[in-house]
XYZ file of C-alpha atoms in Angstrom:
664
model
C -90.693 5.117 -32.550
C -89.667 2.634 -30.102
C -85.616 1.807 -30.261
C -85.147 5.159 -32.175
C -82.844 7.884 -30.532
C -84.887 11.139 -31.205
C -81.909 13.278 -29.585
C -79.250 11.526 -31.876
C -78.900 14.622 -33.778
C -78.102 16.743 -30.746
C -75.641 14.052 -29.397
C -73.910 14.315 -32.822
C -72.966 17.988 -32.194
C -70.731 17.334 -29.424
C -67.681 19.339 -29.589
C -65.904 17.398 -26.440
C -65.177 13.967 -25.206
C -68.563 12.925 -23.361
C -66.840 9.859 -21.858
C -64.265 11.902 -20.425
C -66.639 14.515 -18.967
C -68.474 11.614 -17.368
C -65.151 10.841 -15.456
C -64.895 14.554 -14.421
C -68.413 14.454 -13.205
C -68.191 11.335 -11.131
C -64.794 12.308 -9.847
C -62.587 9.318 -10.969
C -62.740 6.443 -13.697
C -63.188 4.205 -10.492
C -66.268 6.341 -9.202
C -67.815 6.175 -12.753
C -67.580 2.586 -12.786
C -69.082 1.808 -9.605
C -71.834 4.336 -10.192
C -72.386 2.983 -13.692
C -72.588 -0.640 -12.494
C -74.804 0.179 -9.384
C -77.434 2.244 -11.177
C -77.782 -0.200 -14.079
C -78.238 -2.940 -11.139
C -80.956 -0.900 -9.884
C -82.457 0.088 -13.120
C -82.732 -3.767 -14.446
C -84.347 -4.980 -11.176
C -88.373 -4.792 -11.076
C -88.490 -5.027 -7.437
C -86.947 -1.351 -7.405
C -89.848 0.034 -9.723
C -91.042 3.527 -8.748
C -93.077 5.104 -11.578
C -96.068 4.339 -9.251
C -95.068 5.928 -6.105
C -97.078 9.142 -6.712
C -100.134 6.938 -7.196
C -100.036 4.793 -4.087
C -101.674 5.948 -0.704
C -99.625 6.478 2.561
C -99.544 3.043 4.013
C -99.133 1.151 0.668
C -96.267 3.695 -0.104
C -94.425 3.209 3.199
C -94.750 -0.582 3.081
C -93.502 -0.628 -0.278
C -90.630 1.348 0.962
C -89.893 -1.224 3.772
C -89.916 -3.710 1.080
C -87.520 -1.899 -0.882
C -85.185 -1.227 1.881
C -85.185 -5.024 3.032
C -84.670 -6.029 -0.561
C -81.807 -3.700 -1.180
C -79.967 -5.168 1.920
C -80.581 -8.676 0.649
C -78.994 -7.777 -2.659
C -76.093 -6.194 -0.806
C -75.293 -9.227 1.259
C -75.802 -11.558 -1.968
C -73.547 -9.914 -3.986
C -71.188 -9.106 -1.074
C -71.054 -5.467 -1.992
C -68.397 -3.004 -0.579
C -69.297 0.023 1.706
C -68.842 2.242 -1.327
C -70.823 0.019 -3.470
C -73.646 -0.521 -1.005
C -73.967 3.322 -0.408
C -74.144 3.949 -4.054
C -76.832 1.175 -4.676
C -79.024 2.787 -2.055
C -78.809 6.240 -3.577
C -79.949 4.768 -6.630
C -82.880 3.122 -5.389
C -83.671 6.695 -4.976
C -86.883 6.727 -2.137
C -86.628 8.658 1.088
C -86.472 5.899 3.718
C -85.467 5.036 7.349
C -82.059 3.836 6.106
C -81.042 7.322 5.422
C -81.173 8.476 8.689
C -79.726 5.204 10.001
C -76.540 5.253 7.701
C -76.290 9.008 7.440
C -76.795 10.214 10.801
C -76.967 7.354 13.741
C -73.761 5.383 12.741
C -71.861 8.641 12.171
C -72.848 9.762 15.393
C -71.668 6.742 17.200
C -68.456 6.659 15.250
C -67.882 10.360 15.883
C -69.182 10.783 19.596
C -68.845 7.254 20.959
C -65.795 5.774 23.029
C -63.809 3.058 21.589
C -65.822 0.627 23.876
C -69.285 1.889 22.920
C -68.338 1.773 19.318
C -67.111 -1.946 19.727
C -70.626 -2.701 21.240
C -72.924 -0.641 19.040
C -71.385 -0.662 15.508
C -71.289 -4.250 14.817
C -75.248 -4.327 15.521
C -75.657 -1.275 13.595
C -73.904 -2.166 10.486
C -75.464 -5.643 10.212
C -78.781 -3.514 10.575
C -79.681 -5.680 13.634
C -80.708 -2.756 15.376
C -82.143 0.538 13.418
C -81.281 4.048 14.556
C -82.346 7.466 13.985
C -81.041 10.964 15.029
C -83.503 12.493 17.516
C -82.659 16.219 18.253
C -85.214 18.525 16.925
C -88.229 19.110 19.088
C -91.595 20.342 18.554
C -90.729 23.665 19.838
C -86.965 24.123 18.940
C -85.085 23.227 15.700
C -82.467 25.788 14.742
C -81.737 26.533 18.394
C -80.202 23.298 19.680
C -79.245 25.125 22.988
C -82.998 25.648 23.474
C -83.720 21.800 23.580
C -86.249 21.144 26.443
C -85.883 17.358 27.095
C -84.413 16.414 30.383
C -81.574 13.557 30.892
C -81.177 13.682 34.798
C -78.258 11.290 36.507
C -79.715 9.259 39.376
C -76.509 8.461 41.532
C -78.593 5.690 43.329
C -79.280 3.438 40.322
C -76.468 4.525 38.375
C -78.856 5.644 35.693
C -80.220 8.485 33.502
C -83.535 9.487 33.738
C -85.245 11.078 30.375
C -88.087 13.153 30.344
C -90.416 15.286 28.213
C -91.196 17.825 30.524
C -93.471 20.173 28.211
C -95.392 19.320 24.985
C -92.970 21.518 22.905
C -90.236 19.210 24.176
C -91.401 16.328 22.163
C -89.064 14.990 19.655
C -90.555 16.063 16.270
C -89.502 15.206 12.689
C -86.427 12.514 13.185
C -86.580 10.290 10.030
C -87.190 6.591 10.858
C -88.398 7.447 14.192
C -92.087 7.223 13.560
C -92.545 3.577 13.092
C -89.143 1.574 12.263
C -86.255 2.922 14.301
C -85.422 0.604 17.363
C -82.781 2.971 18.612
C -82.006 6.688 18.634
C -79.478 9.095 19.424
C -81.439 11.279 21.816
C -80.245 14.812 22.511
C -81.347 16.239 25.885
C -80.201 18.733 28.749
C -78.015 16.602 30.983
C -78.400 17.350 34.517
C -76.414 16.201 37.286
C -76.908 16.934 41.060
C -79.293 19.933 39.961
C -76.700 21.290 37.788
C -77.396 21.839 33.812
C -74.531 20.773 31.518
C -76.256 21.876 28.364
C -77.131 19.539 25.457
C -75.624 15.763 25.132
C -76.358 12.827 23.054
C -77.195 9.417 24.309
C -77.980 5.786 22.806
C -81.705 5.036 23.825
C -83.753 2.002 22.839
C -87.067 2.865 21.804
C -88.773 -0.513 20.818
C -88.598 -4.131 21.799
C -86.345 -6.366 19.651
C -88.810 -9.036 19.929
C -92.201 -7.472 19.325
C -91.324 -4.181 18.061
C -93.774 -2.260 20.691
C -92.603 0.815 22.280
C -90.847 0.277 25.466
C -92.429 1.519 28.988
C -92.502 4.984 29.517
C -92.342 5.936 25.621
C -94.991 7.547 23.287
C -93.798 7.343 19.532
C -95.673 7.726 16.232
C -95.541 9.295 12.760
C -96.019 13.038 12.521
C -98.511 12.891 9.397
C -98.718 13.686 5.593
C -95.981 16.068 4.300
C -95.924 18.096 1.146
C -96.233 16.182 -2.272
C -97.795 12.934 -3.428
C -94.966 10.099 -2.846
C -92.349 12.324 -2.132
C -91.115 12.302 1.638
C -94.250 10.614 2.641
C -92.093 7.295 2.330
C -90.265 8.498 5.473
C -91.617 7.878 8.750
C -91.061 11.278 10.423
C -91.821 10.705 13.933
C -93.051 12.291 17.430
C -91.553 10.952 20.603
C -92.103 11.434 24.172
C -90.483 10.016 27.487
C -91.982 9.800 30.573
C -89.258 9.145 33.138
C -87.461 6.574 31.138
C -84.415 5.062 32.579
C -81.132 3.924 30.651
C -77.700 3.087 31.789
C -75.150 5.411 32.506
C -72.838 3.811 29.733
C -75.181 4.758 26.947
C -74.268 8.472 27.179
C -72.146 9.235 24.453
C -68.729 9.654 26.090
C -66.040 10.467 23.846
C -65.750 14.016 24.812
C -67.525 14.249 28.132
C -68.903 11.607 30.667
C -70.547 11.229 33.807
C -68.888 9.158 36.821
C -70.458 6.428 38.804
C -70.518 9.190 41.603
C -72.320 11.471 39.165
C -69.427 13.892 38.628
C -69.342 15.395 35.320
C -65.921 15.229 33.608
C -64.510 16.676 30.440
C -62.342 13.859 28.491
C -58.887 14.537 26.991
C -60.481 14.399 23.801
C -61.209 17.802 22.294
C -64.901 18.918 22.452
C -64.363 20.258 18.955
C -64.659 16.799 17.326
C -68.465 16.724 17.913
C -68.386 19.096 15.012
C -66.957 16.602 12.758
C -70.032 14.808 12.036
C -71.927 17.991 11.370
C -69.217 19.253 8.902
C -69.436 15.745 7.197
C -73.440 15.847 7.059
C -73.464 19.323 5.585
C -70.745 18.296 2.984
C -72.854 15.475 1.841
C -75.691 17.894 1.391
C -73.679 20.284 -0.742
C -72.808 16.980 -2.799
C -76.459 15.673 -3.000
C -77.365 19.442 -4.323
C -75.566 19.107 -7.349
C -77.165 15.476 -7.951
C -80.811 16.830 -7.454
C -80.269 20.029 -9.656
C -78.627 17.821 -12.412
C -81.384 15.674 -12.368
C -83.775 18.675 -12.899
C -81.496 20.257 -15.701
C -81.051 16.950 -17.239
C -85.012 16.609 -17.742
C -85.592 20.233 -18.827
C -82.722 20.035 -21.134
C -83.776 17.135 -23.032
C -87.160 18.104 -23.051
C -86.365 21.696 -24.265
C -84.607 19.964 -27.254
C -87.586 17.652 -28.142
C -90.233 20.332 -27.888
C -90.793 22.533 -30.911
C -93.247 25.718 -30.767
C -93.560 28.332 -33.156
C -91.365 29.599 -35.840
C -92.457 27.613 -38.991
C -93.959 29.587 -41.500
C -93.317 27.477 -44.580
C -94.260 24.052 -43.462
C -90.869 23.286 -41.993
C -90.376 21.999 -38.619
C -91.226 24.381 -35.684
C -88.100 25.867 -33.540
C -86.886 23.828 -30.809
C -87.549 25.457 -27.506
C -84.112 25.032 -26.414
C -83.144 27.525 -29.452
C -84.951 30.565 -27.818
C -82.550 32.952 -25.797
C -85.362 33.396 -23.133
C -85.011 29.668 -22.531
C -81.461 29.434 -22.667
C -81.019 32.428 -20.237
C -83.077 30.428 -17.520
C -81.512 26.987 -18.171
C -78.187 27.378 -19.108
C -77.174 28.956 -15.591
C -78.768 25.751 -13.983
C -76.529 23.614 -15.897
C -73.465 25.568 -14.940
C -74.688 25.863 -11.244
C -74.824 21.958 -11.185
C -71.351 21.693 -12.419
C -70.150 24.186 -10.100
C -72.047 22.715 -7.194
C -70.526 19.504 -7.991
C -66.793 20.922 -8.056
C -67.215 22.610 -4.577
C -68.896 19.543 -3.207
C -65.788 17.843 -4.155
C -63.554 20.453 -2.363
C -65.822 20.109 0.872
C -65.020 16.514 0.892
C -61.435 17.309 0.941
C -61.958 20.004 3.579
C -63.670 17.419 5.911
C -60.944 15.078 5.575
C -58.318 17.996 6.242
C -60.109 19.360 9.481
C -60.714 15.535 10.872
C -56.773 14.934 10.409
C -56.160 18.315 11.990
C -58.654 17.565 14.986
C -56.756 14.326 15.658
C -53.695 16.194 16.050
C -55.264 18.849 18.379
C -54.851 21.497 15.657
C -58.220 23.318 15.834
C -56.975 26.315 13.554
C -59.412 25.555 10.172
C -62.552 24.471 12.416
C -64.086 27.929 12.390
C -63.464 28.097 8.622
C -64.606 24.560 7.872
C -67.933 25.173 10.209
C -68.682 28.586 8.272
C -67.983 27.122 4.771
C -70.252 24.182 5.218
C -72.968 26.088 6.702
C -72.651 28.851 4.025
C -72.555 26.276 1.100
C -75.171 23.979 2.457
C -77.461 27.034 2.570
C -76.454 28.692 -1.032
C -76.609 25.407 -2.845
C -79.979 23.932 -1.285
C -81.775 27.003 -1.797
C -80.370 27.372 -5.365
C -81.107 23.724 -6.202
C -84.747 23.936 -4.966
C -85.264 26.921 -6.743
C -83.674 25.415 -9.799
C -85.699 22.488 -9.568
C -89.120 24.528 -9.892
C -87.431 26.825 -12.665
C -86.954 23.438 -14.534
C -90.349 22.484 -13.876
C -91.583 25.869 -15.557
C -89.050 25.338 -18.354
C -90.923 22.287 -19.171
C -94.432 24.148 -19.718
C -97.400 22.529 -18.709
C -96.124 19.068 -19.077
C -93.802 19.830 -16.346
C -96.601 19.719 -13.760
C -97.383 16.178 -14.586
C -95.969 13.936 -11.724
C -94.849 11.601 -14.862
C -92.262 14.484 -15.514
C -90.599 13.659 -12.437
C -90.197 17.190 -11.481
C -92.955 17.655 -8.987
C -91.728 14.659 -7.121
C -88.195 15.656 -7.276
C -88.972 18.994 -5.961
C -90.964 17.736 -3.106
C -88.533 15.339 -1.853
C -85.717 17.904 -2.238
C -87.232 21.259 -0.732
C -87.008 20.090 2.921
C -83.142 20.358 2.777
C -83.617 24.276 3.079
C -84.974 23.841 6.563
C -83.238 20.683 7.876
C -79.704 20.544 9.146
C -80.022 24.168 9.555
C -82.380 26.590 8.487
C -80.829 28.353 5.432
C -81.188 32.078 6.672
C -79.820 31.146 10.175
C -76.824 29.501 8.596
C -75.944 32.456 6.432
C -76.066 34.553 9.640
C -73.625 32.173 11.187
C -71.349 32.543 8.317
C -71.590 36.399 8.663
C -70.596 36.403 12.491
C -67.551 34.336 10.987
C -67.081 37.262 8.547
C -67.403 39.841 11.304
C -64.978 38.250 13.432
C -62.359 37.998 10.549
C -62.776 41.684 10.029
C -62.262 42.483 13.835
C -59.077 40.320 14.082
C -57.345 42.183 10.773
C -55.631 44.658 12.928
C -53.926 42.028 15.193
C -51.455 41.197 12.472
C -52.653 37.652 11.938
C -53.401 37.053 8.533
C -56.781 35.496 7.617
C -56.767 32.011 5.748
C -58.815 29.609 3.672
C -61.720 31.091 1.948
C -61.537 34.625 3.882
C -57.854 34.882 3.028
C -58.965 37.853 0.540
C -59.832 39.714 3.453
C -56.104 40.281 4.330
C -56.068 42.420 1.082
C -59.256 44.312 2.183
C -57.714 47.768 1.719
C -56.641 46.997 -1.850
C -60.068 45.259 -2.424
C -61.910 48.491 -0.996
C -59.944 50.702 -3.729
C -59.509 48.504 -6.490
C -61.179 49.283 -9.972
C -62.231 46.610 -12.495
C -59.914 46.810 -15.815
C -62.450 45.374 -17.954
C -62.796 47.139 -21.295
C -64.494 44.776 -23.549
C -66.969 41.876 -23.291
C -64.124 39.103 -23.776
C -62.179 40.581 -20.702
C -64.687 38.955 -18.611
C -63.602 35.407 -19.660
C -60.391 36.258 -17.652
C -60.641 34.228 -14.541
C -58.682 37.170 -12.397
C -61.317 39.746 -13.722
C -64.251 37.769 -12.323
C -62.430 36.851 -9.171
C -61.274 40.456 -8.491
C -65.193 41.648 -9.033
C -66.287 38.722 -6.665
C -63.911 39.320 -3.959
C -64.332 43.213 -3.999
C -68.084 42.913 -3.642
C -67.880 40.347 -0.727
C -65.230 42.447 0.853
C -67.150 45.795 0.599
C -70.455 44.258 1.591
C -68.635 42.640 4.686
C -66.859 45.603 5.692
C -69.930 47.891 5.266
C -71.825 45.599 7.825
C -68.879 45.661 10.233
C -68.945 49.420 9.969
C -72.748 49.687 10.735
C -72.234 47.351 13.715
C -69.402 49.438 15.197
C -72.061 52.443 15.472
C -74.127 50.264 17.747
C -73.771 49.999 21.566
C -75.316 46.739 21.770
C -73.591 44.108 19.409
C -76.439 41.608 19.438
C -79.053 44.525 18.934
C -76.935 45.778 16.136
C -76.663 42.033 14.810
C -80.237 41.821 14.591
C -80.968 45.487 13.183
C -78.455 44.790 10.392
C -79.293 41.043 9.801
C -80.570 41.434 6.591
C -77.667 42.969 5.300
C -75.376 40.465 7.082
C -77.029 37.771 5.045
C -76.404 39.445 1.845
C -72.751 39.608 2.856
C -72.709 36.073 3.660
C -74.325 35.354 0.449
C -71.760 37.150 -1.417
C -68.861 35.422 0.350
C -70.378 32.062 -0.400
C -70.969 32.763 -4.143
C -67.243 33.958 -4.111
C -66.415 30.533 -2.934
C -68.129 28.770 -5.481
C -66.779 30.651 -8.391
C -63.181 30.406 -6.827
C -63.227 26.593 -6.397
C -64.535 26.379 -10.020
C -61.727 28.484 -11.249
C -59.242 26.183 -9.128
C -60.777 23.130 -10.657
C -59.955 24.614 -14.080
C -56.480 25.121 -13.361
C -56.036 21.148 -12.540
C -55.089 18.567 -15.494
C -58.427 17.867 -16.949
C -57.971 15.084 -19.731
C -60.412 14.692 -22.432
C -60.811 16.564 -25.829
C -62.497 19.764 -25.396
C -63.562 18.953 -22.039
C -61.629 21.934 -20.175
C -63.004 24.267 -22.803
C -66.755 23.400 -21.975
C -66.000 23.638 -18.167
C -64.386 27.119 -18.722
C -67.680 28.030 -20.588
C -69.840 26.840 -17.756
C -67.511 28.290 -15.129
C -67.918 31.634 -16.914
C -71.582 31.256 -17.230
C -71.898 30.772 -13.496
C -70.169 33.727 -12.432
C -71.330 36.125 -14.981
C -74.807 35.105 -14.474
C -74.566 36.037 -10.944
C -72.689 39.153 -11.770
C -75.771 40.184 -13.710
C -78.433 38.861 -11.126
C -76.700 40.691 -8.393
C -75.658 43.786 -10.825
C -76.978 46.094 -8.002
C -74.590 44.822 -5.330
C -71.451 45.452 -7.864
C -72.434 48.866 -8.993
C -73.517 50.006 -5.574
C -70.217 48.758 -3.960
C -68.389 50.593 -6.920
C -66.665 47.244 -7.769
C -67.541 47.790 -11.669
C -69.052 50.464 -13.832
C -72.556 50.419 -15.248
C -70.677 49.795 -18.852
C -68.830 46.968 -17.263
C -72.215 45.386 -15.925
C -73.217 45.960 -19.499
C -70.315 43.960 -21.146
C -70.575 41.227 -18.684
C -74.217 40.785 -20.004
C -73.088 40.874 -23.555
C -70.504 38.053 -22.772
C -73.171 35.799 -21.184
C -75.329 36.081 -24.242
C -72.531 34.964 -26.222
C -71.489 31.992 -23.921
C -75.142 30.958 -24.121
C -74.516 30.468 -27.865
C -71.273 28.525 -27.287
C -72.939 26.029 -24.876
C -75.901 25.537 -27.003
C -74.674 22.607 -29.319
C -73.198 20.894 -26.340
C -76.336 21.049 -24.116
C -77.465 17.657 -24.536
C -73.977 16.138 -24.424
C -73.334 18.114 -21.096
C -76.613 16.627 -19.572
C -75.548 12.987 -20.801
C -72.333 13.445 -18.825
C -74.351 13.076 -15.501
C -74.569 9.256 -16.664
C -78.552 9.017 -15.360
C -80.419 6.079 -16.267
C -84.054 6.416 -17.093
C -84.866 4.663 -14.133
C -83.031 6.920 -11.819
C -84.571 10.427 -13.540
C -87.793 8.826 -13.656
C -89.205 11.314 -16.001
C -91.046 10.819 -19.376
C -89.781 14.284 -20.278
C -86.523 13.832 -19.692
C -86.220 9.879 -21.454
C -82.603 9.317 -23.047
C -84.121 8.512 -26.548
C -86.348 11.618 -26.558
C -89.564 9.504 -27.477
C -91.721 11.987 -25.201
C -95.180 12.239 -26.611
C -95.928 8.467 -27.236
C -94.866 7.759 -23.714
C -96.487 10.779 -22.076
C -99.847 9.214 -23.917
C -99.319 5.665 -22.900
C -98.440 6.929 -19.144
C -102.026 8.722 -19.027
C -103.846 5.647 -19.670
C -102.020 3.976 -16.872
C -103.723 6.212 -14.242
C -106.028 4.438 -11.881
C -108.875 6.839 -12.653
C -108.687 5.420 -16.363
C -109.306 1.811 -15.097
C -112.913 2.153 -15.993
C -114.931 4.401 -18.607
C -117.556 5.887 -16.522
C -116.281 6.992 -13.075
C -117.273 5.830 -9.571
C -119.853 8.278 -8.414
C -121.357 8.833 -11.665
C -124.544 7.189 -11.106
C -125.008 8.955 -7.442
C -124.049 12.449 -8.362
C -123.517 13.194 -11.919
C -126.089 11.217 -13.367
C -129.057 13.155 -11.261
C -127.397 16.429 -12.194
C -127.586 15.860 -15.888
C -131.373 14.494 -15.572
C -132.228 17.642 -13.355
C -132.918 15.127 -10.614
C -130.576 16.595 -7.954
C -133.524 16.265 -5.076
C -132.918 12.416 -5.712
C -129.501 12.403 -5.673
C -127.669 10.785 -2.810
C -125.624 13.677 -1.314
């Protein structure tokens, strides 16, 4: 029935202050207020409708995206929204679009790599969107290996210009969002060449299209790379291909904060540390980790609400069937994902702090934490995006057959999210970068310099190689020290085992390739340790609200013990715990699922998502699923007519055994 909350009985079970948990999730009462206001502003405006995205053809979908982006900009100006509010509004519009790259990559690159003079020239235009930019780095032949880019950017001292050229087919820029049809400008990365010398990859601001008629400028070939995975999904984004045929740009369009080319053609390093370039990368990756918690929490919210609505089996006397969420098999798949959403939220908060700290240190010429920041953001980007893409798909399965419907919201969410596993760094390549950091850390242990940050535990490596867990009963696994000790010992032992294997190989790079699978596993163990430790650190803070801290403690234990159980082979083979202790961890995990069960719906309500943002019939706040599913089916264009197009030409002749006369 309309207006009835079919999940009210679940919400009444809450054993904690849901409003207080909303503040914890948002990060602050201010963030919650802004988020709540912007999400409702978008949800209440018919111009931001998105329930028909999956049914639109590519051209209509793309045009609709352009309309929404322009309308969002109009509303931002009319309402005089702050930068924070504007960013929040754009996120709740919830549609991949050219503006994502403009605000997320183009503007930060100018801020991070442009000189003061360049920022004064370009940022006012970009911030008012009088120019629209993208980030053209990836090429047809090179993605992860940035140093292998083939685009050449050669200085011509006669004209004081750079000449940009795509010498091969594989040097074509390929994938940049916003490039295909919209962007007027791009940050283009290519090999800087002066007087025949290759100085490696550098960035340049390049105009691509006329600001009068939007046609590509001379020497530029640009277009869209074609349809991508899913119905609507990322097909609202004009991912592009770009080729240059000896295109000339002024010398001052090289991003010159870190290095520059003089009028005479001399390549000069500035007094600004080159490491500042990494600031943009750290910023983007910490944003991706925060976005992972958002995407996973949306899927978990849908699956949890539907699991409470759906009833199946269990009725023997005419009573109601059992709620699917009460089955232990459902809980064992769903609740670890709920715990992961919260875990990723908190590690994302910590990464924001880390980014701020790193940038402050870089400004003061302190580069000591940069390798740590690079490794953390690389590893956590890999860990959280892989877990989230897998988690969204698991949530679809948790919703049974109905989860496969576009109206469930889950196929669309998965199709939009899954490219994060490859963009901004392939996830396996990133874990190998973390592994290199771990191997360097172990190699330096004998120098007397103690490791800091997330590898500080390596300073106790001798102790961790010998330590034994003292867990004797299931409840002992609720002790954060017991959990942390096991995860530290596992990470340390896997890393040391890799280092020992590498030491036996005369060729270091050959050894790295040979043991790359082991190194990936060691890096993953290290990253899981980071997530567990940051969740535990969060619990050590003052967390207001009745029962809030207790629920977070339960979720923290679920996250840790689920991964201990999932990777039990690691913990046993490295001798961190005994098989009996592993069995006790699983016993405790079952108990934790029972404890979280009455709070499951309130815990996803704390995400504070509107029905518009979830865009899911199965995840509706009021739980009124079945009437809405039925109604949604009749909205499909195929149901516009009772007899389908093509019946007379193809089906009727078949039924009448007249196929020879059919118009085939």
